[in-house]
Coordinates of C-alpha atoms and ligand atoms in Angstrom, one line a residue:
X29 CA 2.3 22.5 13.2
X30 CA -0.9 23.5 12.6
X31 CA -3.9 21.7 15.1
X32 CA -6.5 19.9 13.2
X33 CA -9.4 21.8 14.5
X34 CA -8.2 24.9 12.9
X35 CA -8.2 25.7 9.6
X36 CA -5.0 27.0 8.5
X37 CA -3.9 29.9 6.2
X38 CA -3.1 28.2 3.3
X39 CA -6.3 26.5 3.2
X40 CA -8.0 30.0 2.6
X41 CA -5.5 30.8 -0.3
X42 CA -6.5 27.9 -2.4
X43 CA -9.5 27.3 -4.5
X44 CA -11.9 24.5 -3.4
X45 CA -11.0 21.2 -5.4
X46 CA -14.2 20.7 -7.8
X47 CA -12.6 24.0 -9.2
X48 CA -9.5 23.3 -9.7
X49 CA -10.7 20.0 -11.7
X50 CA -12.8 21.8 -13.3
X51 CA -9.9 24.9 -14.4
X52 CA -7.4 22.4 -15.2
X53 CA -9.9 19.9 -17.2
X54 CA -9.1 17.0 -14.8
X55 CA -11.9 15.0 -15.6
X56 CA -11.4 11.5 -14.1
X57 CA -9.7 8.7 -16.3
X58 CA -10.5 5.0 -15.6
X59 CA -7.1 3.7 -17.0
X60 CA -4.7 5.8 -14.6
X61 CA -7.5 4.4 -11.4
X62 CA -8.9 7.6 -10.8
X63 CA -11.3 8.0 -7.7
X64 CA -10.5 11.2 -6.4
X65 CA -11.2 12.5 -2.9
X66 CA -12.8 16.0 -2.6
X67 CA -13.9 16.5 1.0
X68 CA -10.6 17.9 2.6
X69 CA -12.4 16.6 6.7
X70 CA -11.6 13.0 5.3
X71 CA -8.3 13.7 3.5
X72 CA -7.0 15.3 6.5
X73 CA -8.3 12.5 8.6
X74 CA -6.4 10.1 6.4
X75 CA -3.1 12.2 7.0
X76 CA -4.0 12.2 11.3
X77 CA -3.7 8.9 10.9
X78 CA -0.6 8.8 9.5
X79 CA 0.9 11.1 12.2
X80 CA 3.6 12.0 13.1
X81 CA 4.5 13.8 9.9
X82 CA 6.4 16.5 10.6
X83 CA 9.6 14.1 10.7
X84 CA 11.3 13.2 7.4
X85 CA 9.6 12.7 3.9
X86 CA 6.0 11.6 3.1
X87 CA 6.4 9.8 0.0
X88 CA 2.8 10.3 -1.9
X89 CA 1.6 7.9 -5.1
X90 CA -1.0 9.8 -7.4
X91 CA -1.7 13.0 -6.1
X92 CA -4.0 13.9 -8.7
X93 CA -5.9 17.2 -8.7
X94 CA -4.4 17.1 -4.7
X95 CA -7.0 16.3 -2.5
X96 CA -5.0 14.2 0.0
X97 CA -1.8 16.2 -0.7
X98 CA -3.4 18.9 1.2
X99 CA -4.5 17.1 3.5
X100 CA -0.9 15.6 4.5
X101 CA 0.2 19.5 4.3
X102 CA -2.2 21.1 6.1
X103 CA -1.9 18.8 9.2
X104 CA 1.6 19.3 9.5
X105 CA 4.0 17.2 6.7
X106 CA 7.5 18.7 6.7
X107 CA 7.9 17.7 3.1
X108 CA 5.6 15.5 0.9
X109 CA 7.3 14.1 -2.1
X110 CA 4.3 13.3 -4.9
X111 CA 4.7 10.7 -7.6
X112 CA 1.7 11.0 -10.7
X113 CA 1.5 9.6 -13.6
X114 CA -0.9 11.8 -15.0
X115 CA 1.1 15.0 -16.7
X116 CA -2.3 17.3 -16.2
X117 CA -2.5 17.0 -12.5
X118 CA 1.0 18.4 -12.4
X119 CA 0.1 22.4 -13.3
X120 CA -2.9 22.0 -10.8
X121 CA 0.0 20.5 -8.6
X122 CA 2.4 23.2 -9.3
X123 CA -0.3 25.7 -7.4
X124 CA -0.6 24.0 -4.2
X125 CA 3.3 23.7 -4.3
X126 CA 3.3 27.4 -4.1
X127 CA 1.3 27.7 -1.6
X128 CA 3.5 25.4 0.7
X129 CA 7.2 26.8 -0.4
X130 CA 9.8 24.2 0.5
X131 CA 6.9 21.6 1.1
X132 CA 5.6 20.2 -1.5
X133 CA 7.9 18.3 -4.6
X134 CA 7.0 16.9 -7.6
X135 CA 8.1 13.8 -9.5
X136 CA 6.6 12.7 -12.8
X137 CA 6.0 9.4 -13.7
X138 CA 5.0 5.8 -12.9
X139 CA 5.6 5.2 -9.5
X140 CA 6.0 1.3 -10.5
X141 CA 9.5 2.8 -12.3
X142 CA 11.1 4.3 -9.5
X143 CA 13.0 3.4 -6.7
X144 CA 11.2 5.1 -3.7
X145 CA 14.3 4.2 -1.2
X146 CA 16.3 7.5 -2.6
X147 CA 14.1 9.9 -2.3
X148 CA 14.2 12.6 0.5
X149 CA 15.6 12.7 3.6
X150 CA 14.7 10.1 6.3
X151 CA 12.3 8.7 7.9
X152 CA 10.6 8.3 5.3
X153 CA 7.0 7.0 4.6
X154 CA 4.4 6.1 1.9
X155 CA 0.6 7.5 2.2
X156 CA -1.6 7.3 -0.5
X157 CA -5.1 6.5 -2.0
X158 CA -3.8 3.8 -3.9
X159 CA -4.4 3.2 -8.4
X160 CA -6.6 0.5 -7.3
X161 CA -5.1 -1.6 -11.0
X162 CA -1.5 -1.4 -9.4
X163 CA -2.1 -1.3 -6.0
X164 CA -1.2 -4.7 -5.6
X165 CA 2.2 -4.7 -7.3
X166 CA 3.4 -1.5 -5.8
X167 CA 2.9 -2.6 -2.7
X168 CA 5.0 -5.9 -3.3
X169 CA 7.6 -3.8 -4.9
X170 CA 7.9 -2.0 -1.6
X171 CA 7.9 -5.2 0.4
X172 CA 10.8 -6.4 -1.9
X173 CA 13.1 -3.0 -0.8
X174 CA 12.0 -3.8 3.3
X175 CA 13.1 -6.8 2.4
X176 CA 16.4 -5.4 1.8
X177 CA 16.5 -2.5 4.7
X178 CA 13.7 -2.4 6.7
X179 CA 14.6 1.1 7.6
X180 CA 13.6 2.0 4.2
X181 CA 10.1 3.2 5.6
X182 CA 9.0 4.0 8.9
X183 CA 4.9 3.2 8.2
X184 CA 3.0 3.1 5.1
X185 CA -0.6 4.3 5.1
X186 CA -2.5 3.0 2.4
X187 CA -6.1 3.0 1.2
X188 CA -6.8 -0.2 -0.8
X189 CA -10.1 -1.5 -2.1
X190 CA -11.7 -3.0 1.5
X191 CA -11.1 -6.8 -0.5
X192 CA -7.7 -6.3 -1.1
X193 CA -7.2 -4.9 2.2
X194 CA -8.8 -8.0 4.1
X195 CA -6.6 -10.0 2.2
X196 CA -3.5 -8.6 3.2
X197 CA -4.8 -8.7 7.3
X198 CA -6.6 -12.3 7.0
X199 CA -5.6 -14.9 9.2
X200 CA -4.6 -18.4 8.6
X201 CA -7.9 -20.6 7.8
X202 CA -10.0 -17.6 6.7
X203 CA -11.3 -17.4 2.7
X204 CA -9.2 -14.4 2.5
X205 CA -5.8 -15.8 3.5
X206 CA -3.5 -16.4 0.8
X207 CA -0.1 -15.3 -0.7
X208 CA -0.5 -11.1 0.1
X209 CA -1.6 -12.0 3.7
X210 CA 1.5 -13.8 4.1
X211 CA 4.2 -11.3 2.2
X212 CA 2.7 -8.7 4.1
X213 CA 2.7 -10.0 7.5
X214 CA 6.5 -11.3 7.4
X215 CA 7.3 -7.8 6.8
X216 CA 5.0 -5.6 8.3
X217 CA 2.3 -5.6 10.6
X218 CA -0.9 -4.7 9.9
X219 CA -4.0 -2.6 11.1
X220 CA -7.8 -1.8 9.6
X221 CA -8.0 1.8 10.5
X222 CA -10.9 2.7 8.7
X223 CA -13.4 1.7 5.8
X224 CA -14.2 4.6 3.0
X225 CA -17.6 4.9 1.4
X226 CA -18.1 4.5 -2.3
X227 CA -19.7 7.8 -2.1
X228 CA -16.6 9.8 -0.7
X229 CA -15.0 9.7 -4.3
X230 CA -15.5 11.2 -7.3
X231 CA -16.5 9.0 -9.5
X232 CA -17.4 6.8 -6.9
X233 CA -15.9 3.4 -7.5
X234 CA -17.5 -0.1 -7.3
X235 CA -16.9 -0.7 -4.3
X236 CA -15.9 0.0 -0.4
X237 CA -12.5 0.8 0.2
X238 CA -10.1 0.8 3.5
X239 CA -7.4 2.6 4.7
X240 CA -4.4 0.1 6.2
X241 CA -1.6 1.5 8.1
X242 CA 1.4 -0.8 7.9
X243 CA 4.4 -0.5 10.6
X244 CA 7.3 -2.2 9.1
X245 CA 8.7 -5.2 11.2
X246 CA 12.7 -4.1 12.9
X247 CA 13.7 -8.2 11.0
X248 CA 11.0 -10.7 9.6
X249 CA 8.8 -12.8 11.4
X250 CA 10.9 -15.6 10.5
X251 CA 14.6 -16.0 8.5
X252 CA 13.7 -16.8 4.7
X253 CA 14.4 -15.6 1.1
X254 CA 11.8 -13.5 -1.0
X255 CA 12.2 -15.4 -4.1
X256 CA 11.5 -18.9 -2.5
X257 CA 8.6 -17.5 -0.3
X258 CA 6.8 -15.9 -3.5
X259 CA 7.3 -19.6 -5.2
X260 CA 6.0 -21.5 -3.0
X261 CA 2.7 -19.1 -1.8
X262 CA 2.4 -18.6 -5.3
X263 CA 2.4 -22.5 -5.7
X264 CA 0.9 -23.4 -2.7
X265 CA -2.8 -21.1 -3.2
X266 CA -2.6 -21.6 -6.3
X267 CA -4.5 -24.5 -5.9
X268 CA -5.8 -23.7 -2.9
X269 CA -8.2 -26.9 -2.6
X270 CA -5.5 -29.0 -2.9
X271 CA -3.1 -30.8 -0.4
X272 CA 0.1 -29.7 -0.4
X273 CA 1.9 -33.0 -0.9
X274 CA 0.2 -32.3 -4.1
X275 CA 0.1 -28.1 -4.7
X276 CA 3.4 -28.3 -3.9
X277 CA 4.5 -30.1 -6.8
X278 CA 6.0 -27.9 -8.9
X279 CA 8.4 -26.8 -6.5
X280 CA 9.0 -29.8 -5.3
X281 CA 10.7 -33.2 -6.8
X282 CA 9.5 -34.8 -3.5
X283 CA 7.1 -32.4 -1.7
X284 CA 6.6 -35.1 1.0
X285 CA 9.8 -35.4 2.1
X286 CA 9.9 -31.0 1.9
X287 CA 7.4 -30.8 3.9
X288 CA 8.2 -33.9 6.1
X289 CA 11.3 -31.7 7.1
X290 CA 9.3 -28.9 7.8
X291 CA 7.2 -30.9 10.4
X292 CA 4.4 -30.1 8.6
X293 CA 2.1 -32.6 7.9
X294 CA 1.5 -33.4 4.0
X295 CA -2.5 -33.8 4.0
X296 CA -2.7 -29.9 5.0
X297 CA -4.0 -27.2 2.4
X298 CA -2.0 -23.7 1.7
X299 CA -4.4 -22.1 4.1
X300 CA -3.9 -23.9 7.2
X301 CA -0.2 -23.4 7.2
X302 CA 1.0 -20.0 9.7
X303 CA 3.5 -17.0 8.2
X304 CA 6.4 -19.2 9.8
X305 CA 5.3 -22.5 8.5
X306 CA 5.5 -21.0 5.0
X307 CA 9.1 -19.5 5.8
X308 CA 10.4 -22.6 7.0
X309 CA 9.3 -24.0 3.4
X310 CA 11.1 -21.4 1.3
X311 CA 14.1 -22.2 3.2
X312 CA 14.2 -25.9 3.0
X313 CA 13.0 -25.2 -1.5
X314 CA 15.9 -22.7 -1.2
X315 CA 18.3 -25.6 -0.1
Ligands
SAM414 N1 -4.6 11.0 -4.3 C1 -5.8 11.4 -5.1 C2 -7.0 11.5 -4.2 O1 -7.0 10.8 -3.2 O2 -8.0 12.1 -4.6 C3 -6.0 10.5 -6.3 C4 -6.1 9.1 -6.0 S1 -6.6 8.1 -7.5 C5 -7.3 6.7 -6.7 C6 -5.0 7.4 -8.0 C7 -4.0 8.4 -8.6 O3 -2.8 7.6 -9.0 C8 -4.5 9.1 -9.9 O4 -4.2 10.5 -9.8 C9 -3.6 8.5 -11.0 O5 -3.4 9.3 -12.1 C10 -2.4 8.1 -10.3 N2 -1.7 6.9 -10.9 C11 -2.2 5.8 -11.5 N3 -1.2 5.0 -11.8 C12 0.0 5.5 -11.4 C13 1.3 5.1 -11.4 N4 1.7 4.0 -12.0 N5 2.3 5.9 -10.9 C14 1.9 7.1 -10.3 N6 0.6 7.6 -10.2 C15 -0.3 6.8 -10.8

């Protein structure tokens, strides 16, 4: 594997980035998210930090013109597998392939459509500079297959705008705790590696954004069922303000009694209640 002080061969065979956005007319469209990294020091730091990568399949999300996709292969990935919606990154694509042989596949599509669990060999994890406008969903569709087999993925290593990031590490009592914070953490835990200045992309975007590295949990941090924990986060901050004897309402004929069997006391808002608290909840709705 090559070290990442050096620069390796393959580097030298391809053609800096700005030009192949520029050859293959990959001007950047707001729809598809597109924020794309150029300086290939940051791209490679992102893939260091989701070492070791020389095991298994890294599963990429939106390649695009394949800034962190060389990244991931020049420190060392055995075999990337890259999902992008986008049909004109995939000739720019098709060039870096070749200059990996063996390394480097290509799937076309929307990465919300397919079932990540089946590709490549094992272990197998996600890194990507997430589409910041489905960022959110792909990474509860994710949660949904750990759900099912935490040995789907070994470690995702995502960059999400820094808000949506906070949300999914806040703690219990914080603004920024709510429904994400809590899927997440059941499954996973989490860590802030490092923030990413507007400035690093082209076009820069509106704001900061961070990259999270998420290790999934061996079993959840507590028994419950996906379905009834989504129900009642979803009820619960959605009126955030409120008690839950009455947020709770509409999952709940009674939510005094649901919550008086949860030893959890009624006059308490969604965001003073822990990970646990809100699994014992989806199991007693569930009953
Ligand atoms: N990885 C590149 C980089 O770091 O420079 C590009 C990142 S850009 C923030 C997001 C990429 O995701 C774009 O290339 C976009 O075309 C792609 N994309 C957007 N929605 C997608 C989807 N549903 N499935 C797969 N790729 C998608």
């Amino acid at each position: 594997m090559p070290s990442s002080s050096d620069t390796p061969p393959q580097t030298a065979k391809l053609p800096p980035l700005r030009e192949t956005i520029a050859k293959y007319g990959l001007g950047a469209r707001k729809a598809l998210g597109q924020h794309f990294l150029l300086d290939i020091n940051l791209t490679r730091r992102i893939a260091r930090s989701a070492a070791p990568l020389d095991q298994g399949t890294v599963i990429e999300i939106g390649p695009g013109p394949g800034g962190l996709t060389r990244g991931l292969l020049e420190e060392g990935a055995r075999k990337v597998i890259a999902i992008e919606k986008d049909s004109r990154c995939l000739e720019a694509l098709r060039e870096l392939a070749e200059a990996y042989p063996g390394r480097l596949e290509l799937i076309a599509g929307d990465a919300l459509e397919i079932d990540i669990s089946q590709l490549g060999e094992g272990p197998r994890q996600i890194v990507a500079n997430l589409p910041y406008n489905v960022s959110t969903a792909l990474l509860v569709q994710w949660l949904a297959l750990l759900n099912k087999d935490p040995s789907t993925l070994t470690a995702m290593t995502l960059m999400f705008q820094k808000e949506v990031a906070e949300r999914l590490h806040a703690v219990p009592r914080s603004k920024d705790y709510g429904r994400l914070s809590i899927l997440t953490q059941w499954l996973c835990e989490i860590s802030l590696l490092f923030d990413v200045p507007k400035q690093a992309f082209t076009p820069p975007p509106k704001v900061v954004s961070t990259i999270a590295g998420l290790r999934p949990r061996p079993k959840p941090l507590s028994p419950a069922d996906m379905p009834s924990l989504e129900r009642i986060t979803a009820a619960a901050f959605g009126q955030r303000r409120k008690m839950l004897r009455q947020s709770l309402k509409s999952v709940a004929e009674n939510p005094s009694s649901l919550l008086a069997g949860c030893d959890i006391e009624e006059t308490k808002r969604a965001e003073e209640l822990s990970v646990e608290d809100f699994c014992a909840l989806a199991r007693a709705v569930k009953q």
